[in-house]
JSON list of C-alpha atoms in Angstrom, two decimals:
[
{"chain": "A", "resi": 4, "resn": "UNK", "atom": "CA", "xyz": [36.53, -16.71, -0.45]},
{"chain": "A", "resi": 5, "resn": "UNK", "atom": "CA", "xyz": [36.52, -13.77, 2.63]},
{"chain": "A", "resi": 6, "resn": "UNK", "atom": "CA", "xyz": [35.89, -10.34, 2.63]},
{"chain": "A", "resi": 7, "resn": "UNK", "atom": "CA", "xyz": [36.30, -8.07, 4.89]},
{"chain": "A", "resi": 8, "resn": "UNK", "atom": "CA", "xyz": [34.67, -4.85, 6.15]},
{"chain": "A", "resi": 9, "resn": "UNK", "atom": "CA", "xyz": [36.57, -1.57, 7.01]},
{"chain": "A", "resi": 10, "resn": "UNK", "atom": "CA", "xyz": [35.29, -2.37, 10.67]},
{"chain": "A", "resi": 11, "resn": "UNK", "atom": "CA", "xyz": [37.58, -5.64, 10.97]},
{"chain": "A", "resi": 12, "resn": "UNK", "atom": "CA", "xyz": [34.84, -7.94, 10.59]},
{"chain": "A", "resi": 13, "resn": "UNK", "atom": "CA", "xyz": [35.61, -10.74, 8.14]},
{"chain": "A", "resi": 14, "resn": "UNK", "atom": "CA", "xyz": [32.73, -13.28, 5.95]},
{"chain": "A", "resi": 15, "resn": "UNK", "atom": "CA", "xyz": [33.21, -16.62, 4.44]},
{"chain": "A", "resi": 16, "resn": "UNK", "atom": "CA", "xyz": [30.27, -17.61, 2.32]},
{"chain": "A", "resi": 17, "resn": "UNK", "atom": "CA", "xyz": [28.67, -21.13, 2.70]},
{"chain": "A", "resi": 18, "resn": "UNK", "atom": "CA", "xyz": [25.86, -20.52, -0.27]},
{"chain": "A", "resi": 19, "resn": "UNK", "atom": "CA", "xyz": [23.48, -18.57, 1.13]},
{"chain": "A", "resi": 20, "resn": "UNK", "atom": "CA", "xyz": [25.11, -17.99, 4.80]},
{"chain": "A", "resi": 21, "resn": "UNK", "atom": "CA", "xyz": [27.73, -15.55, 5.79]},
{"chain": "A", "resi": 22, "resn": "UNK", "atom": "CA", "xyz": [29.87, -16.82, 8.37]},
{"chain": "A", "resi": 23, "resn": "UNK", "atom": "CA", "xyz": [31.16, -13.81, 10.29]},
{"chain": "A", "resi": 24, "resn": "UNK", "atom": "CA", "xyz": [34.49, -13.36, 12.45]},
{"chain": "A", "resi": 25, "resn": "UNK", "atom": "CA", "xyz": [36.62, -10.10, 13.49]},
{"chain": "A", "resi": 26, "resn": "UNK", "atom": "CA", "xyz": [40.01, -10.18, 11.85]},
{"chain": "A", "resi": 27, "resn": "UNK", "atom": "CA", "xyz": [43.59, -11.41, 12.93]},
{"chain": "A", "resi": 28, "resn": "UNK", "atom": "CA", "xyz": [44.22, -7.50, 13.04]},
{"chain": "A", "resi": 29, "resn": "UNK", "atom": "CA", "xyz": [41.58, -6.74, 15.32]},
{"chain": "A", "resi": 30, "resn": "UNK", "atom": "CA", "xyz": [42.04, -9.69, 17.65]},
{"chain": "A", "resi": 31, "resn": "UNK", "atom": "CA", "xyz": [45.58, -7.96, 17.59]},
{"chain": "A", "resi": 32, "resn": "UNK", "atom": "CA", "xyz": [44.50, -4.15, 18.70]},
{"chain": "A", "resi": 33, "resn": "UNK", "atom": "CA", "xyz": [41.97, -5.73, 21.79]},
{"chain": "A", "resi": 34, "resn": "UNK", "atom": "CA", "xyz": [44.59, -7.81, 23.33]},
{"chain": "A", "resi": 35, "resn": "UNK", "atom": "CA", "xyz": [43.54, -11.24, 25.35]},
{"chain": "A", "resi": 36, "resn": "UNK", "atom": "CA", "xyz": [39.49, -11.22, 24.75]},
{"chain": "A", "resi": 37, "resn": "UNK", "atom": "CA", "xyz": [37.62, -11.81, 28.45]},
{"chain": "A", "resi": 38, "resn": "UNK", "atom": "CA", "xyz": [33.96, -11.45, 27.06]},
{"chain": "A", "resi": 39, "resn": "UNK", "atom": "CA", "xyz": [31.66, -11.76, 23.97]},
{"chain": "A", "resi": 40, "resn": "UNK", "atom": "CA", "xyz": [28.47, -10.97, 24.02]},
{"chain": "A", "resi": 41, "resn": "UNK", "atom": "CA", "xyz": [26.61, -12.80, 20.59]},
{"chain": "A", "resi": 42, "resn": "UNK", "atom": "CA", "xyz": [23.32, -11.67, 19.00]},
{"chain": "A", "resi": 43, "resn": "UNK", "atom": "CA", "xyz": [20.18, -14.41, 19.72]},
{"chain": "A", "resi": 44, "resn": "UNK", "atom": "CA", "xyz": [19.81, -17.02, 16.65]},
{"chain": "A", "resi": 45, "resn": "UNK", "atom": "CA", "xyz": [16.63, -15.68, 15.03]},
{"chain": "A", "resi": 46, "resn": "UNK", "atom": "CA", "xyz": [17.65, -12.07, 15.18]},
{"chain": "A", "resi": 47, "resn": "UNK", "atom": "CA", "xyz": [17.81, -9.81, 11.66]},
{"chain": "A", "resi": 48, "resn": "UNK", "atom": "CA", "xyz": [21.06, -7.87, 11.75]},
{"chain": "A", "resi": 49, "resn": "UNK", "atom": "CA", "xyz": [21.60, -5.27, 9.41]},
{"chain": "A", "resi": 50, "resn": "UNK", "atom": "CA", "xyz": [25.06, -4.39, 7.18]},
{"chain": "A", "resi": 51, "resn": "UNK", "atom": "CA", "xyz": [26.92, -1.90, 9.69]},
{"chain": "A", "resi": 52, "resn": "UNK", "atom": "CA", "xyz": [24.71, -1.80, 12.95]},
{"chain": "A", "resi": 53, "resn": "UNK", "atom": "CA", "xyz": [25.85, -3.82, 15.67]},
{"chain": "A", "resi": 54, "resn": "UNK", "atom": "CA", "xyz": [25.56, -7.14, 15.87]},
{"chain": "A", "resi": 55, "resn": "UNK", "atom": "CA", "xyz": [27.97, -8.68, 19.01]},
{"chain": "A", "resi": 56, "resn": "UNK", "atom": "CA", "xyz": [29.87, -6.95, 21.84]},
{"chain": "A", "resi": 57, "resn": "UNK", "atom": "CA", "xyz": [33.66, -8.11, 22.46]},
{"chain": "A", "resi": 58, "resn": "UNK", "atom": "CA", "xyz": [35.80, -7.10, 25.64]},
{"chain": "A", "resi": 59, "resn": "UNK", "atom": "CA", "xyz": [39.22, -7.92, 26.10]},
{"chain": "A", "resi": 60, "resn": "UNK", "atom": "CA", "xyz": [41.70, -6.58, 28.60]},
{"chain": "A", "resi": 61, "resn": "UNK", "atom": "CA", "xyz": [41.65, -3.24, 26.57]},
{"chain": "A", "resi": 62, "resn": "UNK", "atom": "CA", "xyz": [38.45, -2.06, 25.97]},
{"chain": "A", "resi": 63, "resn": "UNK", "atom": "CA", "xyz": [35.17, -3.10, 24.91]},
{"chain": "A", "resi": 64, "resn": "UNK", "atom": "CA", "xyz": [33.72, -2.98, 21.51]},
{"chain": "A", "resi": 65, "resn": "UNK", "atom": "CA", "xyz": [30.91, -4.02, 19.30]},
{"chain": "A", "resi": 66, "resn": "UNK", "atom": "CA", "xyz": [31.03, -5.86, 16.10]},
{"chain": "A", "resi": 67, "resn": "UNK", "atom": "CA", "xyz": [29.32, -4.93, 13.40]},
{"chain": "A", "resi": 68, "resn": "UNK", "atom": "CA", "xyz": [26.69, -7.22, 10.47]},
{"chain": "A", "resi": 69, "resn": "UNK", "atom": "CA", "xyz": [28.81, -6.46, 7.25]},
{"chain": "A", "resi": 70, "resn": "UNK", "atom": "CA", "xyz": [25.70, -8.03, 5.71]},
{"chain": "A", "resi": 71, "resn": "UNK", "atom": "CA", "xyz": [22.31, -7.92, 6.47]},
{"chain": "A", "resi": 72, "resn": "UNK", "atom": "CA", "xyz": [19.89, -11.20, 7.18]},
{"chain": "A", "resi": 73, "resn": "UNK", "atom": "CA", "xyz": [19.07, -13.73, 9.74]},
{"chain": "A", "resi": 74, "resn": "UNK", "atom": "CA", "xyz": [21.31, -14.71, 12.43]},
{"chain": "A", "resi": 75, "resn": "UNK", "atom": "CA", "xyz": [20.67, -18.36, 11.96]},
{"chain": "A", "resi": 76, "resn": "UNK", "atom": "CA", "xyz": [23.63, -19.94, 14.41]},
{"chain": "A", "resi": 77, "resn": "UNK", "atom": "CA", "xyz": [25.97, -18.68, 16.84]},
{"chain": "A", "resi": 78, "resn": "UNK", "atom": "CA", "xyz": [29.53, -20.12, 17.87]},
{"chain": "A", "resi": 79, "resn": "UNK", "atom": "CA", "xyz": [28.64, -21.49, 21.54]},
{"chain": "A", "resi": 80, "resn": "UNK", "atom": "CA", "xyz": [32.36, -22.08, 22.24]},
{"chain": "A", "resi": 81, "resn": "UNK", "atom": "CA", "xyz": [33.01, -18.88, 22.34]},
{"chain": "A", "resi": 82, "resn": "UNK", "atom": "CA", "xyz": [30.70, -18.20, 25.26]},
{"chain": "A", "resi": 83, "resn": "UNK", "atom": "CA", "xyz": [33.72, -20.49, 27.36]},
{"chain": "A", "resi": 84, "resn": "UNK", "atom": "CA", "xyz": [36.33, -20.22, 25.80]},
{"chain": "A", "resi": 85, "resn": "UNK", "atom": "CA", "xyz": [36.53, -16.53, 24.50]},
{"chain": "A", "resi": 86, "resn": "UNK", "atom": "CA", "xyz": [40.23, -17.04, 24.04]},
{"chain": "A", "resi": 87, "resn": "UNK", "atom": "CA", "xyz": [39.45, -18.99, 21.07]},
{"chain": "A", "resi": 88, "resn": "UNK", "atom": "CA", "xyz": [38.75, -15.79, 19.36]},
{"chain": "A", "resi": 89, "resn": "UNK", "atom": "CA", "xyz": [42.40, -14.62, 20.09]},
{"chain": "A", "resi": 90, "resn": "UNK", "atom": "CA", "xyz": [44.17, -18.26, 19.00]},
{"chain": "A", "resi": 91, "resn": "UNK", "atom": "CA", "xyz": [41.87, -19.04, 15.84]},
{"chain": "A", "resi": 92, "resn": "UNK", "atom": "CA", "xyz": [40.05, -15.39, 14.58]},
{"chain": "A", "resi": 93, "resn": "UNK", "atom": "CA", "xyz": [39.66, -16.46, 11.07]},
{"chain": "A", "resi": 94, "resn": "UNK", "atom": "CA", "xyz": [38.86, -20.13, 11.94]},
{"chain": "A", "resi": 95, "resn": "UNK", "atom": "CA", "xyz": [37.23, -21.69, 15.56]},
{"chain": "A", "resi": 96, "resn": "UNK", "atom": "CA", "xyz": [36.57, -18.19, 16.57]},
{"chain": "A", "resi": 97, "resn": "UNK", "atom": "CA", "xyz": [34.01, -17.23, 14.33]},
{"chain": "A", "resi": 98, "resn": "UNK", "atom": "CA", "xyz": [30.94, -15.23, 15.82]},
{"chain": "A", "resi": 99, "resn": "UNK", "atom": "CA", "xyz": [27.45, -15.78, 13.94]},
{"chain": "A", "resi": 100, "resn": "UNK", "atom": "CA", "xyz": [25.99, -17.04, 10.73]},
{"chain": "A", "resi": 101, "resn": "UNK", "atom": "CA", "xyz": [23.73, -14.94, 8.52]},
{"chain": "A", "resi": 102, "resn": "UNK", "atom": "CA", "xyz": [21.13, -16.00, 6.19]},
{"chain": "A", "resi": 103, "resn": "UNK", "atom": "CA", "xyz": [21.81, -13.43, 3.70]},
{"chain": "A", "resi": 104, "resn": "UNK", "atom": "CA", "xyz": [18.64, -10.56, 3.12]},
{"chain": "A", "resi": 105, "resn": "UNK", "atom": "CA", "xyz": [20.22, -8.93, 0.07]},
{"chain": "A", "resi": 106, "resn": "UNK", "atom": "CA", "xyz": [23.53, -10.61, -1.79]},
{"chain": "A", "resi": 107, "resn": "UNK", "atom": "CA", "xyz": [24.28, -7.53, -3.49]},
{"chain": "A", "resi": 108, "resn": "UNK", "atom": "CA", "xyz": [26.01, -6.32, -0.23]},
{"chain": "A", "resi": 109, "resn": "UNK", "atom": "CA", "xyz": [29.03, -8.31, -0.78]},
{"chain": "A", "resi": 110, "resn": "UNK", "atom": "CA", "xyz": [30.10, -6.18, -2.94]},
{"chain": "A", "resi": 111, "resn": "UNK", "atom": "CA", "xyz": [30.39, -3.17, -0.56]},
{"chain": "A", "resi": 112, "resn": "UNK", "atom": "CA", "xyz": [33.60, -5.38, 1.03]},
{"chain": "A", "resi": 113, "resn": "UNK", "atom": "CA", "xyz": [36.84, -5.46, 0.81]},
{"chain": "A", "resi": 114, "resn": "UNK", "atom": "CA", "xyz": [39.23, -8.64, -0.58]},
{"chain": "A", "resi": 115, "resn": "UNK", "atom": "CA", "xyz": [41.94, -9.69, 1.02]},
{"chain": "A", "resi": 116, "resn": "UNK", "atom": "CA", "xyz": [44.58, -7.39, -0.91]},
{"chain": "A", "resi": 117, "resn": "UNK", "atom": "CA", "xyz": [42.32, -4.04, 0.01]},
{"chain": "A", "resi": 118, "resn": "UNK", "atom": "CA", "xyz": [41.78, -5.25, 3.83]},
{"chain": "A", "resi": 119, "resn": "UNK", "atom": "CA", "xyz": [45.47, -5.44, 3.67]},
{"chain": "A", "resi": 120, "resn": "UNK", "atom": "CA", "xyz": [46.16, -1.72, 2.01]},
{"chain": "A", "resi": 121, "resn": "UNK", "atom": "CA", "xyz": [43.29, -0.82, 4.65]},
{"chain": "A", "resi": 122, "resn": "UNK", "atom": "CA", "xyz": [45.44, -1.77, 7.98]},
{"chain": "A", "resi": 123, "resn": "UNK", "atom": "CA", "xyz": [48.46, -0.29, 6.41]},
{"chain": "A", "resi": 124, "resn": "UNK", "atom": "CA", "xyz": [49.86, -4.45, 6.51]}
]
């Protein structure tokens, strides 16, 4: 199951852990991604304050926690290959994982069907 933030950031829960992404719509409005700058594993991130940097071609932007916890692994790949983020957003091009702080935050976000009423999809 995803959700998704009104930021573009998108989760998929593994139990306790929040895997964490920017959506195929957001990966749409940068353009080709150049740069991503990810938080350190070990870090607490909290829901809405920034968590990661992106810059593509466009513009530069940071990424938001929608949930607050412990960053407990970050995607290394995309430190090489930030493309990956553009080809796979939902998928290889995840960001972080969270150890989740407080649960109850999930439901603050979206489903799929609001995300999509959101964008105006």
């Amino acid at each position: 199951m995803m959700k998704f933030s009104k930021d573009h950031e998108w989760v998929r829960l593994e139990g306790d852990v929040a895997v964490v992404g920017i959506t195929n719509y957001a990966q749409g409005a940068l353009g080709d991604i150049v740069f991503v700058e990810l938080p350190e594993t070990g870090k607490q991130v909290s829901q809405g304050k920034q968590a990661a940097v992106v810059e593509s071609v466009k513009a530069a932007s940071d990424v938001y926690a929608p949930l607050s916890g412990e960053v407990i692994a970050v995607n290394d790949n995309l430190k090489n290959d930030p493309s990956l983020i553009n080809s796979s957003p939902e998928d290889t091009g995840w960001f972080f994982k969270v150890k989740l702080s407080n649960k109850a935050e999930l439901d603050g976000l979206m489903d799929a069907t609001a995300y999509k009423k959101h964008t105006g999809e």
